[in-house]
PDB file of N, CA and C in Angstrom:
ATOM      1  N   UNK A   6      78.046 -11.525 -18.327  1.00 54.00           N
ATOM      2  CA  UNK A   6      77.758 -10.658 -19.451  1.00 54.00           C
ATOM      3  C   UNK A   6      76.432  -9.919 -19.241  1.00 54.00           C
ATOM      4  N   UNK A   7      75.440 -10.425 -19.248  1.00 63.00           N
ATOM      5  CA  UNK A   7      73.821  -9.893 -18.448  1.00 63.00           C
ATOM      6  C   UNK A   7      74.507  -8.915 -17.548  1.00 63.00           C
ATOM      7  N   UNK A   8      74.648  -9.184 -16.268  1.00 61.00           N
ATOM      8  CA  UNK A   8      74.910  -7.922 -15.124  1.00 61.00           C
ATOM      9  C   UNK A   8      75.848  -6.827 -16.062  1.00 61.00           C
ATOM     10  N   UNK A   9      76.551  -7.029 -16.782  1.00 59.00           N
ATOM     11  CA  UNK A   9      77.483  -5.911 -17.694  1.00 59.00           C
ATOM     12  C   UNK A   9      76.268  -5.146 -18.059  1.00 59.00           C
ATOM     13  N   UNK A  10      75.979  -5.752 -18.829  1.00 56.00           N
ATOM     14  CA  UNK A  10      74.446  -4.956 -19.974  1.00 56.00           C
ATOM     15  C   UNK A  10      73.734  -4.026 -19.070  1.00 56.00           C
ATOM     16  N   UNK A  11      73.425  -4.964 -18.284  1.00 61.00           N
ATOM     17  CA  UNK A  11      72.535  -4.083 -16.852  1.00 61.00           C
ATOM     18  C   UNK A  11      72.869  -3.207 -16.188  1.00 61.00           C
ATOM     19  N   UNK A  12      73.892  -3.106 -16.187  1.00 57.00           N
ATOM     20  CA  UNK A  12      74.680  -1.622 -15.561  1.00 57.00           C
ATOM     21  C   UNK A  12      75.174  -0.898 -16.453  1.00 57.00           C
ATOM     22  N   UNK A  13      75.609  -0.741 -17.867  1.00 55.00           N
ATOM     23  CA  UNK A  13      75.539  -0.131 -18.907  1.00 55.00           C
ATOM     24  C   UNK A  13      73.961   0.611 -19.291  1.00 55.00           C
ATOM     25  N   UNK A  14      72.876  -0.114 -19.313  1.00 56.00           N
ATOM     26  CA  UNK A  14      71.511   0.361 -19.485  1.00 56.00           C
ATOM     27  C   UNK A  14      71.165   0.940 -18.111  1.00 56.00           C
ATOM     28  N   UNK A  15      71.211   0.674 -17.097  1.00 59.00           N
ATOM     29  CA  UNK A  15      70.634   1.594 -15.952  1.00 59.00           C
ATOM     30  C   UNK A  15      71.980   3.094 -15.760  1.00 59.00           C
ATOM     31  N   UNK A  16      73.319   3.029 -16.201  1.00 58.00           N
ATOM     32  CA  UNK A  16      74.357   4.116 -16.089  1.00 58.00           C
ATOM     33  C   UNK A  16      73.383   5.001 -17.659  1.00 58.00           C
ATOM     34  N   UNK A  17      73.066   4.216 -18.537  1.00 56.00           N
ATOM     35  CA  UNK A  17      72.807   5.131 -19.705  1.00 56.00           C
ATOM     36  C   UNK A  17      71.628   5.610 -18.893  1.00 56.00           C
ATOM     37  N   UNK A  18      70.400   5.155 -18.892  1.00 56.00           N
ATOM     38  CA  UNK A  18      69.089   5.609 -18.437  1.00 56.00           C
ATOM     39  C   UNK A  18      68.767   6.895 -17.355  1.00 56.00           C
ATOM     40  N   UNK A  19      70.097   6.390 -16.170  1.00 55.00           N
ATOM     41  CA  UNK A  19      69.852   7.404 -15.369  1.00 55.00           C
ATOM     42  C   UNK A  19      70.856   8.995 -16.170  1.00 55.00           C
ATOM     43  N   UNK A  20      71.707   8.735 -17.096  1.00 51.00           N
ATOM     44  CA  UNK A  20      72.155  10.136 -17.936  1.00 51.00           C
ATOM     45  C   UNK A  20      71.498  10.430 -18.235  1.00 51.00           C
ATOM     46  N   UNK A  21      70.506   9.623 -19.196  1.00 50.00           N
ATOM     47  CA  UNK A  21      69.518  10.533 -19.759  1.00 50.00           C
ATOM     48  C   UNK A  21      68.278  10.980 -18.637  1.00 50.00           C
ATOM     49  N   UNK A  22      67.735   9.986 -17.777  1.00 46.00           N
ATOM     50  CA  UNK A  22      67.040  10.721 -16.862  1.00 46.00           C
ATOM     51  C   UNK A  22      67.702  11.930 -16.256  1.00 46.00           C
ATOM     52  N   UNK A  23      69.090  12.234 -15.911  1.00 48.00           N
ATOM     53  CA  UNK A  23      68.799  13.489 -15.380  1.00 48.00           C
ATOM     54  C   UNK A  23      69.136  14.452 -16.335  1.00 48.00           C
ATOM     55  N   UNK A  24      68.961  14.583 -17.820  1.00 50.00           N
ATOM     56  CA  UNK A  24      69.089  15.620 -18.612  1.00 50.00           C
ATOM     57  C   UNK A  24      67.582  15.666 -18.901  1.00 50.00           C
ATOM     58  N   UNK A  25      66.789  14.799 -19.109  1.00 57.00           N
ATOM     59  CA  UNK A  25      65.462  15.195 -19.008  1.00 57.00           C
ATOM     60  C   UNK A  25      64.419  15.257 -18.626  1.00 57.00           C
ATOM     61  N   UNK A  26      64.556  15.531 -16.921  1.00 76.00           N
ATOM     62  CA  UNK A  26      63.683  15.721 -16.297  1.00 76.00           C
ATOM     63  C   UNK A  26      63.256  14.657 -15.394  1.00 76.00           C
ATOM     64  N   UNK A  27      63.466  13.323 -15.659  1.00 87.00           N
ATOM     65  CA  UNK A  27      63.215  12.261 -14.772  1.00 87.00           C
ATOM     66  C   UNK A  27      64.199  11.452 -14.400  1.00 87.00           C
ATOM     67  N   UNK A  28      63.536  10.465 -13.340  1.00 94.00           N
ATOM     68  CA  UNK A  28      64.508   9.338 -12.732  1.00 94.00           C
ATOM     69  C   UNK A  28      64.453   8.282 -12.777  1.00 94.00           C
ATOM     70  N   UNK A  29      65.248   7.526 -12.142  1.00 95.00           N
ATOM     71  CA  UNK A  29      64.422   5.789 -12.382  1.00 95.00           C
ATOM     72  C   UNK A  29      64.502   5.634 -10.919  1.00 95.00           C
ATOM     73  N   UNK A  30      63.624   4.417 -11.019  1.00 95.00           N
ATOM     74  CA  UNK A  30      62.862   3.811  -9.904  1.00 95.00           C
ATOM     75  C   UNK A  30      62.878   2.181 -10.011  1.00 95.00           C
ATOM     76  N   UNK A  31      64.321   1.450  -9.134  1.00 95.00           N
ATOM     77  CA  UNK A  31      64.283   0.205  -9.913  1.00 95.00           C
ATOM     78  C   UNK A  31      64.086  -1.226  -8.457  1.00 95.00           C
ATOM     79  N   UNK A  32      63.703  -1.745  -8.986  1.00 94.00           N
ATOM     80  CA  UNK A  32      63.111  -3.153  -7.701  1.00 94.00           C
ATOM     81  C   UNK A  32      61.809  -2.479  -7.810  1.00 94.00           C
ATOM     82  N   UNK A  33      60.851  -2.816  -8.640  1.00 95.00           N
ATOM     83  CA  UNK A  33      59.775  -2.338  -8.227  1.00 95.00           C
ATOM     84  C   UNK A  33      58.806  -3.578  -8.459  1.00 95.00           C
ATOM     85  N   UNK A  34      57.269  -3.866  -8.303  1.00 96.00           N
ATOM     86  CA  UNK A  34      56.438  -5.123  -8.747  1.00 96.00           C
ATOM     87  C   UNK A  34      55.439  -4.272  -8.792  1.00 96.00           C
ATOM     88  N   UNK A  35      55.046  -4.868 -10.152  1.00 96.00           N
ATOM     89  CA  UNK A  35      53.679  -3.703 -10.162  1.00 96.00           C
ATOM     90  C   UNK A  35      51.989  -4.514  -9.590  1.00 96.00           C
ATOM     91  N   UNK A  36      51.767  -4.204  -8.632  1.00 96.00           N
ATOM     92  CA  UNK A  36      50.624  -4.348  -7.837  1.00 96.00           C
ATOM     93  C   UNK A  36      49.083  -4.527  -8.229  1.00 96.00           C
ATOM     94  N   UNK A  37      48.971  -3.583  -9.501  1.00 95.00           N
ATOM     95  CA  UNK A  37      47.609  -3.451  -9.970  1.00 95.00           C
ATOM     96  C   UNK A  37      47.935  -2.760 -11.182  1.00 95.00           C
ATOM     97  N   UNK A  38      46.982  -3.082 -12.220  1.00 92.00           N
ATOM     98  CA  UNK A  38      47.172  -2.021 -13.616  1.00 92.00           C
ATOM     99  C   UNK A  38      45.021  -1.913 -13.753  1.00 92.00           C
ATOM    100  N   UNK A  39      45.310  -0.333 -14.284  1.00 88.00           N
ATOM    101  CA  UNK A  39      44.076   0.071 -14.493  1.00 88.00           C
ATOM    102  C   UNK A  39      44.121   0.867 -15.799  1.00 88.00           C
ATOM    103  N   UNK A  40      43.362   0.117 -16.558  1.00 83.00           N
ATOM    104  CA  UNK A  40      43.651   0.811 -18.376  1.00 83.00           C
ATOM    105  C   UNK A  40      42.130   1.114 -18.490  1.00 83.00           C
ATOM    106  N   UNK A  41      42.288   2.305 -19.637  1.00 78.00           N
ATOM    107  CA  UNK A  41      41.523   2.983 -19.654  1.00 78.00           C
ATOM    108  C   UNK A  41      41.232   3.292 -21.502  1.00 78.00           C
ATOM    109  N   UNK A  42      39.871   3.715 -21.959  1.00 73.00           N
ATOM    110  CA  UNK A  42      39.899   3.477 -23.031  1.00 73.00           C
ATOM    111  C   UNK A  42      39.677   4.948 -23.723  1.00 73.00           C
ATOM    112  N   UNK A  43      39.256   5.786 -22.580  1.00 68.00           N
ATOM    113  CA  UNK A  43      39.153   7.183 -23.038  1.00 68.00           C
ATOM    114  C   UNK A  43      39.383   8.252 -21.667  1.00 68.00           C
ATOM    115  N   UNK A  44      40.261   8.025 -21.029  1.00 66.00           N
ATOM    116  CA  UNK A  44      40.864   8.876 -19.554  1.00 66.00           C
ATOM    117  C   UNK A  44      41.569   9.717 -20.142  1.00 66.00           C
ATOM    118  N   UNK A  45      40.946  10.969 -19.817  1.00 66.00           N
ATOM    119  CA  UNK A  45      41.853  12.012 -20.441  1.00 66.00           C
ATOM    120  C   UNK A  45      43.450  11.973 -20.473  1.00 66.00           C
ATOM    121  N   UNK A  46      44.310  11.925 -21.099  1.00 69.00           N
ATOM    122  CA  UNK A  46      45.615  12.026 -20.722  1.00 69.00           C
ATOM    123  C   UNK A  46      46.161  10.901 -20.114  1.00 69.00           C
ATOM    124  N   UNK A  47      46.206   9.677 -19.984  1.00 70.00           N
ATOM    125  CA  UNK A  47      46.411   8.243 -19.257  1.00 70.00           C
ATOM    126  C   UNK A  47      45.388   7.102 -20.074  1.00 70.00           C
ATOM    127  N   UNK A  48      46.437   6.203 -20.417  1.00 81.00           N
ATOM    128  CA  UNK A  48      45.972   4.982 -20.990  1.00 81.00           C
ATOM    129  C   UNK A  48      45.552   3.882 -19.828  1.00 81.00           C
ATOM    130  N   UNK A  49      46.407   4.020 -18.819  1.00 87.00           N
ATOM    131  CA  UNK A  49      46.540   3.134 -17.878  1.00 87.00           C
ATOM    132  C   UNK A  49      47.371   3.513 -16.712  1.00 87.00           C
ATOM    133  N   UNK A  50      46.837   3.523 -15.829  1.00 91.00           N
ATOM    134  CA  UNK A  50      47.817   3.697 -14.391  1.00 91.00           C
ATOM    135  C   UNK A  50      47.837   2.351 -13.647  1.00 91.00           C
ATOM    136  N   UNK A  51      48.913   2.498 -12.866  1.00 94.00           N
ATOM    137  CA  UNK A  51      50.046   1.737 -12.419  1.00 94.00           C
ATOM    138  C   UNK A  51      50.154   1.571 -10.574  1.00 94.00           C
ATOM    139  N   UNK A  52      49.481   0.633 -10.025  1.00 96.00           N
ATOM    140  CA  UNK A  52      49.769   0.868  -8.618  1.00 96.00           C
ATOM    141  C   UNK A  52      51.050  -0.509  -8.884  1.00 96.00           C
ATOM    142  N   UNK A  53      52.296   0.696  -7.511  1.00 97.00           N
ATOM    143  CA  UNK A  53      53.579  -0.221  -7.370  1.00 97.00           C
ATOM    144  C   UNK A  53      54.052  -0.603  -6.068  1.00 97.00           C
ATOM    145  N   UNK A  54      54.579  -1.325  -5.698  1.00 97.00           N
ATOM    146  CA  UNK A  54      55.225  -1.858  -4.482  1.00 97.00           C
ATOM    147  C   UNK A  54      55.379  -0.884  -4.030  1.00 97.00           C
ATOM    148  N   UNK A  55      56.380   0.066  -4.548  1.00 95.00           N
ATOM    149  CA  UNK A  55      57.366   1.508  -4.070  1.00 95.00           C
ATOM    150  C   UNK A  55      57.064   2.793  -5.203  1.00 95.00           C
ATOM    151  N   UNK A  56      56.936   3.874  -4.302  1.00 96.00           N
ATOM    152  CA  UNK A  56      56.884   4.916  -5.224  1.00 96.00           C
ATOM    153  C   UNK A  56      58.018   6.390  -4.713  1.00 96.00           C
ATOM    154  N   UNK A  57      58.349   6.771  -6.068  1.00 95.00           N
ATOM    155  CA  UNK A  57      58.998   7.812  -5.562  1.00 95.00           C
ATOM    156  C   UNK A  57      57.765   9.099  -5.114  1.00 95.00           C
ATOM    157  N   UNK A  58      58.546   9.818  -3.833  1.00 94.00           N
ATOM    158  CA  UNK A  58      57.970  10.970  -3.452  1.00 94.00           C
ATOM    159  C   UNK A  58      56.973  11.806  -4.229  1.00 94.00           C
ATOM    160  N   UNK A  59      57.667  11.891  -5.395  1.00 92.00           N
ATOM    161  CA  UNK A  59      56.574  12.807  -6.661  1.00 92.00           C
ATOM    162  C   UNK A  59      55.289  12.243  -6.890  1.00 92.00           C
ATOM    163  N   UNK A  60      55.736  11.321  -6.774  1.00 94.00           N
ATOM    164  CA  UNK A  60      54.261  10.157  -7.742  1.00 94.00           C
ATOM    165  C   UNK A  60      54.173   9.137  -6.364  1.00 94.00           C
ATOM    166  N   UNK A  61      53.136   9.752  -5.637  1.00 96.00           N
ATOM    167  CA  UNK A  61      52.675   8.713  -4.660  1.00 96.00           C
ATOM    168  C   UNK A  61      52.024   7.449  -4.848  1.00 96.00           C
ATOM    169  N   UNK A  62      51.329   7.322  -5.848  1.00 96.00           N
ATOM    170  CA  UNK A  62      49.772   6.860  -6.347  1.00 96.00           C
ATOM    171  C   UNK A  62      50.691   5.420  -7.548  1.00 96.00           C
ATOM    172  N   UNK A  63      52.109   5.972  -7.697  1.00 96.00           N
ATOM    173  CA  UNK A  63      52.260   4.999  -8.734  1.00 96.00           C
ATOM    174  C   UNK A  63      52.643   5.697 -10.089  1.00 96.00           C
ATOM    175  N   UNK A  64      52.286   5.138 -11.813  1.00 95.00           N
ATOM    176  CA  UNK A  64      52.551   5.806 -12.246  1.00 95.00           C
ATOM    177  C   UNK A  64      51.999   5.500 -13.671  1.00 95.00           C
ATOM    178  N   UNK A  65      51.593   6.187 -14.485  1.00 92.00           N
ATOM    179  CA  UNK A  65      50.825   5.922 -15.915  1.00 92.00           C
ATOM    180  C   UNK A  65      51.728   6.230 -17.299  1.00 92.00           C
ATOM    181  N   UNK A  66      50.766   5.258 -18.313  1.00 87.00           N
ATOM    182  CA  UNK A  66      51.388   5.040 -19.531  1.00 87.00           C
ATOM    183  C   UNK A  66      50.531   6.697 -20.640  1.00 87.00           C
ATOM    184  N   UNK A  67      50.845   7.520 -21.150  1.00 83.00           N
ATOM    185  CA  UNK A  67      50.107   8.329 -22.227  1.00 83.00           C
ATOM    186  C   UNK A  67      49.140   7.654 -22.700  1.00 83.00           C
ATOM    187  N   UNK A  68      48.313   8.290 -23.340  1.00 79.00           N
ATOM    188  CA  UNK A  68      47.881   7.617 -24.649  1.00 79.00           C
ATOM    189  C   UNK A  68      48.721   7.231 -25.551  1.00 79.00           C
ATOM    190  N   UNK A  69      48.533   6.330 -26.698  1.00 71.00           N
ATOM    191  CA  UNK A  69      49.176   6.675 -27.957  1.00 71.00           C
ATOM    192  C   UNK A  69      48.580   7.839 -28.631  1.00 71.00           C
ATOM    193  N   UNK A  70      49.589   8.459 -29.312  1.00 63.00           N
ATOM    194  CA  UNK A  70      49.668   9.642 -29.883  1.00 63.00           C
ATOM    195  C   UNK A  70      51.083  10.077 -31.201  1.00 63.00           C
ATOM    196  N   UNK A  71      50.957  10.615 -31.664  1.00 60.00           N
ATOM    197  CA  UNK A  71      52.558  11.440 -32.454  1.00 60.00           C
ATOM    198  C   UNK A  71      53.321  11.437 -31.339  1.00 60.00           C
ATOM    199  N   UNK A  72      53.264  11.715 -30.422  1.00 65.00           N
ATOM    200  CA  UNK A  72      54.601  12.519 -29.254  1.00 65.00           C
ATOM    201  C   UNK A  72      54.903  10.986 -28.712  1.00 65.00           C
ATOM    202  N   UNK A  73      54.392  10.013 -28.675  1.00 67.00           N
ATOM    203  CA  UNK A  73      54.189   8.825 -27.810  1.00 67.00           C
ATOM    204  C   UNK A  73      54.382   7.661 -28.876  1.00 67.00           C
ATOM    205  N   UNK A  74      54.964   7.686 -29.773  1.00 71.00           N
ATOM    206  CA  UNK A  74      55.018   6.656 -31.011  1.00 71.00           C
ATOM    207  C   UNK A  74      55.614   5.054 -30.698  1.00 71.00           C
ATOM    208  N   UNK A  75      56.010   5.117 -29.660  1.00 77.00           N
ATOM    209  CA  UNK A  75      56.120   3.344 -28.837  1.00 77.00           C
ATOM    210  C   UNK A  75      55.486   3.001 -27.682  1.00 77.00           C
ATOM    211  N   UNK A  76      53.972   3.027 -27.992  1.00 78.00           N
ATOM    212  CA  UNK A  76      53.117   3.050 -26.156  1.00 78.00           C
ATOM    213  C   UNK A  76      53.072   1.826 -26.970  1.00 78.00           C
ATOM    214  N   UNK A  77      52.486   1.235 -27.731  1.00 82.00           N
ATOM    215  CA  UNK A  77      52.515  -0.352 -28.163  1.00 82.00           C
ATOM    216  C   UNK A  77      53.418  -1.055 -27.121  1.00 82.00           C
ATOM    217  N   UNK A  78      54.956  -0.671 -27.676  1.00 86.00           N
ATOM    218  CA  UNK A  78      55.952  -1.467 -27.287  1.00 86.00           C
ATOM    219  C   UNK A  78      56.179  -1.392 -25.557  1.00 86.00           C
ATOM    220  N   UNK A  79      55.826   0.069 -25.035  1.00 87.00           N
ATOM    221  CA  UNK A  79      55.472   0.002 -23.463  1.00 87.00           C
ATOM    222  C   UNK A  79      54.467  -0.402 -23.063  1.00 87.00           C
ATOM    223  N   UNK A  80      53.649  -0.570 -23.435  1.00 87.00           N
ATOM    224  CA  UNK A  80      52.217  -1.113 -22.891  1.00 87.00           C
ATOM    225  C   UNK A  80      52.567  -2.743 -22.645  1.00 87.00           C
ATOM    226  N   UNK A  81      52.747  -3.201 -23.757  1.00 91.00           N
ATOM    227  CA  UNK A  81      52.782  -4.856 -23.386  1.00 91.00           C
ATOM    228  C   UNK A  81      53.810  -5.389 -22.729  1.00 91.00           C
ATOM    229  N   UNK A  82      54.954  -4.399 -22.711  1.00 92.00           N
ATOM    230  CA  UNK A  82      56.081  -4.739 -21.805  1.00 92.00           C
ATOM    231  C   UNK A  82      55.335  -5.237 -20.435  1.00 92.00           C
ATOM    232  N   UNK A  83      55.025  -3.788 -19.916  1.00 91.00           N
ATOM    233  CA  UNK A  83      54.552  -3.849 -18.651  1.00 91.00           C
ATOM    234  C   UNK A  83      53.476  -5.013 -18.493  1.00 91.00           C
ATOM    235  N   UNK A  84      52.515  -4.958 -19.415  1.00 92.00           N
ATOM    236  CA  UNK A  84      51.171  -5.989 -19.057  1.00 92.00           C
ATOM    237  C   UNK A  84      52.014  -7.543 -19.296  1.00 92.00           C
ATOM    238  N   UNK A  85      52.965  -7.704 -19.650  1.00 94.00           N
ATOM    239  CA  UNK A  85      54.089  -8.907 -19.636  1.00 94.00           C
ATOM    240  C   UNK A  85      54.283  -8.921 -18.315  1.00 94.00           C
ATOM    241  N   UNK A  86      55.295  -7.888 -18.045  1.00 95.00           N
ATOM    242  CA  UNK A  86      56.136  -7.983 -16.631  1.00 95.00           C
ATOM    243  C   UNK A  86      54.875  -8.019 -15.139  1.00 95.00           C
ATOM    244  N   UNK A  87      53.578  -7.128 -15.904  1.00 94.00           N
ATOM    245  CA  UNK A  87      52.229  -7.592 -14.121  1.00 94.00           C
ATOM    246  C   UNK A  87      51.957  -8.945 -14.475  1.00 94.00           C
ATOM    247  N   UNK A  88      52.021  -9.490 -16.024  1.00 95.00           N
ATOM    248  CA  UNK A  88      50.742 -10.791 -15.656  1.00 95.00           C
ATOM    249  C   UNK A  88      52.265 -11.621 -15.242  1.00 95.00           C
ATOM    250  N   UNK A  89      53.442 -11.963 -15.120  1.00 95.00           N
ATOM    251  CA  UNK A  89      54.426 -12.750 -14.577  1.00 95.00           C
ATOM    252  C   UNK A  89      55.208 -12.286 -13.553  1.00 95.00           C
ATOM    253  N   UNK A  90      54.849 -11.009 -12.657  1.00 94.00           N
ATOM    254  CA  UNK A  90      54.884 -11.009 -11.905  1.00 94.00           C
ATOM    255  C   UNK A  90      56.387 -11.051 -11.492  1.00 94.00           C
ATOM    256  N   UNK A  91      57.279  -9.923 -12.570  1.00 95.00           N
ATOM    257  CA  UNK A  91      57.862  -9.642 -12.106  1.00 95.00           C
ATOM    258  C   UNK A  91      58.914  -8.142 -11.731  1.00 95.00           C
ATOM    259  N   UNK A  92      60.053  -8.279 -11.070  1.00 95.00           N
ATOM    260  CA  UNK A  92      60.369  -6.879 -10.947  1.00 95.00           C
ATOM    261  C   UNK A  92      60.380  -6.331 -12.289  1.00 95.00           C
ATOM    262  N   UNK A  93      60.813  -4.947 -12.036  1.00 96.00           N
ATOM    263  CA  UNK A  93      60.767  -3.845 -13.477  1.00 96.00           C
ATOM    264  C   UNK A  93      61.422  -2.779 -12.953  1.00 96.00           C
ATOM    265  N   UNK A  94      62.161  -2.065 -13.301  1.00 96.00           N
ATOM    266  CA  UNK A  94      62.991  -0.441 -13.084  1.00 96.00           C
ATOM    267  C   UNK A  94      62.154   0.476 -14.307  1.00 96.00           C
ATOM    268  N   UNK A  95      61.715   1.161 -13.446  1.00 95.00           N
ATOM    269  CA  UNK A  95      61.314   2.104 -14.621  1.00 95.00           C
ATOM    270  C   UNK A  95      62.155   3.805 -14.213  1.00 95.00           C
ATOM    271  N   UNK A  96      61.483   4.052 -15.679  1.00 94.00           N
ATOM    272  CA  UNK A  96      62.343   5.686 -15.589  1.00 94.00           C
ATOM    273  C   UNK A  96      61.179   6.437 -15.794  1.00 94.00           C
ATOM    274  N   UNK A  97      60.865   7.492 -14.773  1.00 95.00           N
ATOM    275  CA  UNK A  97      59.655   8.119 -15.138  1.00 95.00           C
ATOM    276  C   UNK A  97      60.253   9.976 -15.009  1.00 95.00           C
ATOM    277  N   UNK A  98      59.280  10.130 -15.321  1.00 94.00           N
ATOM    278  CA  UNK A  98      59.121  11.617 -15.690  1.00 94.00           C
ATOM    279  C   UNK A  98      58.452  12.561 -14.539  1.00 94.00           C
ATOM    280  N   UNK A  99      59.605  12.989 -13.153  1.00 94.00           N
ATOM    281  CA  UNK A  99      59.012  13.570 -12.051  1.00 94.00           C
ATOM    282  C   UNK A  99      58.029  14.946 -12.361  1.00 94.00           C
ATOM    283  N   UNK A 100      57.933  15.587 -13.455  1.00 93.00           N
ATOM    284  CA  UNK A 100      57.373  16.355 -14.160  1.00 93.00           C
ATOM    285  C   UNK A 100      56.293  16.936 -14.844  1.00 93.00           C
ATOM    286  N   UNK A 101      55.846  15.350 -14.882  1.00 92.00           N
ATOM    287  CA  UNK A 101      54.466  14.948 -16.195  1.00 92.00           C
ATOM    288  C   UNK A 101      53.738  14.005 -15.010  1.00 92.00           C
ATOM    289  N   UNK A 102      53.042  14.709 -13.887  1.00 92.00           N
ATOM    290  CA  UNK A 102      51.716  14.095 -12.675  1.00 92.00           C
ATOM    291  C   UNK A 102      50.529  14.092 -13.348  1.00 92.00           C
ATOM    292  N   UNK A 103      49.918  13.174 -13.107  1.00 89.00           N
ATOM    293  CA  UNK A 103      48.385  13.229 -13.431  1.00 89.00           C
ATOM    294  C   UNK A 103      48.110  12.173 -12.225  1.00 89.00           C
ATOM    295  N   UNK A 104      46.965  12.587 -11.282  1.00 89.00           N
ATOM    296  CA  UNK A 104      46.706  12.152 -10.189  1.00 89.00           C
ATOM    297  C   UNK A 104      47.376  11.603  -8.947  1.00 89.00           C
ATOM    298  N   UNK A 105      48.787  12.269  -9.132  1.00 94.00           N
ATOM    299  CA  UNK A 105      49.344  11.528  -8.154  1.00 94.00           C
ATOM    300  C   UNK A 105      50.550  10.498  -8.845  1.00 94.00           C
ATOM    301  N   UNK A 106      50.608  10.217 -10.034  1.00 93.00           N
ATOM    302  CA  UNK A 106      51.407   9.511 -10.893  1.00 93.00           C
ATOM    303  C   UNK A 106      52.199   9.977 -11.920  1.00 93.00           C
ATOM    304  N   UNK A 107      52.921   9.867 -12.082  1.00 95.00           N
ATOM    305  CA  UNK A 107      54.314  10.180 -12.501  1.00 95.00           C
ATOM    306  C   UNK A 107      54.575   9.112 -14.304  1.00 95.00           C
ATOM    307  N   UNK A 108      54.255   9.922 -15.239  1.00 92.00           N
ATOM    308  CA  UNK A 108      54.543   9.304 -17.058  1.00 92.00           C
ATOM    309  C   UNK A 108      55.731   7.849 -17.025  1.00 92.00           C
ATOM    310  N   UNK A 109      55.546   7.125 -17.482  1.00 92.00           N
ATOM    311  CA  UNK A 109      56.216   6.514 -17.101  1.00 92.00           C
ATOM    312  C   UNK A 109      57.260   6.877 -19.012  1.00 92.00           C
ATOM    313  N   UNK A 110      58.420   6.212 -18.928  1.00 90.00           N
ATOM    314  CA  UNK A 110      59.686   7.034 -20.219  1.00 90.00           C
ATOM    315  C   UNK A 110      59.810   5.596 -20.524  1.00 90.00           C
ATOM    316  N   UNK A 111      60.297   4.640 -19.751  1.00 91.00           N
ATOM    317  CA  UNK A 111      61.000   3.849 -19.897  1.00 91.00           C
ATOM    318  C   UNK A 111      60.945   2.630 -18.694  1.00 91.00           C
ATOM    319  N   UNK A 112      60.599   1.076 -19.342  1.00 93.00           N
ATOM    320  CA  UNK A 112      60.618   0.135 -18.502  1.00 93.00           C
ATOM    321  C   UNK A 112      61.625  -1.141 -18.868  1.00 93.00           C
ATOM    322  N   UNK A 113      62.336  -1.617 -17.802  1.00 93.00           N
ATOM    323  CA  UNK A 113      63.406  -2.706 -17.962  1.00 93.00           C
ATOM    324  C   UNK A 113      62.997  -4.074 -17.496  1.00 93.00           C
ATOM    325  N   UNK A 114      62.338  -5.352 -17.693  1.00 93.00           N
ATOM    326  CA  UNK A 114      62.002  -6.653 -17.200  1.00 93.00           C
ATOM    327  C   UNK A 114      63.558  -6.933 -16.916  1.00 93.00           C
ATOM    328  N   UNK A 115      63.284  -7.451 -15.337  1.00 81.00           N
ATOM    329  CA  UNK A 115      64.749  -7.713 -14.917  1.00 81.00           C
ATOM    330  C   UNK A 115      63.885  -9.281 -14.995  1.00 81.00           C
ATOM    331  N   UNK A 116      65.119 -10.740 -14.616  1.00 77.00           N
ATOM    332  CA  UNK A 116      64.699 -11.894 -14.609  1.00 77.00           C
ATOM    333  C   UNK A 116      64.686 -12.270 -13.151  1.00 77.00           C
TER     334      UNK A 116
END
């Protein structure tokens, strides 16, 4: 039942990634997190095992903001999935670079 779900959510994710602009990126371990309390435009960037072509460097969370109304619920995902250390598929936004890193849309804790 799990592997069902999981291929239902990565078939939905990548539809919507390619109607808006991004992709996913999945087997990944995130390496390092660097949060920030006033970085223009980036709460926190993201060094990863693997990166897609666009986003060499890895990839960052927004600020919270109006446009960004669940960085709460992405933020601690991720700081969950680095401090246990484990994989994650994310869907990022080849579109939205800031230093080399790529917005991150959407993250999945695989077990």
């Amino acid at each position: 039942m799990k592997a069902k779900y999981q291929a239902v959510l990565f078939v939905l994710l990548t539809l919507q990634a390619s109607i808006a602009g991004a992709t996913v990126l999945a087997d990944v371990k995130i390496n390092k997190l660097y949060a920030y309390d006033d970085y223009s435009n980036a709460s926190a960037f993201l060094a990863l095992s693997n990166n897609l072509p666009e986003c060499t460097k890895g990839a960052y969370i927004p600020p919270k903001s109006e446009k960004i109304p669940h960085f709460d619920s992405l933020y601690s995902t991720m700081l969950s999935a680095f401090m246990a250390g484990k994989t994650v598929t994310f869907q990022l936004y080849i579109d939205r670079i800031i230093s080399g890193r790529c917005e991150i849309d959407a993250i999945i804790v695989e077990a």
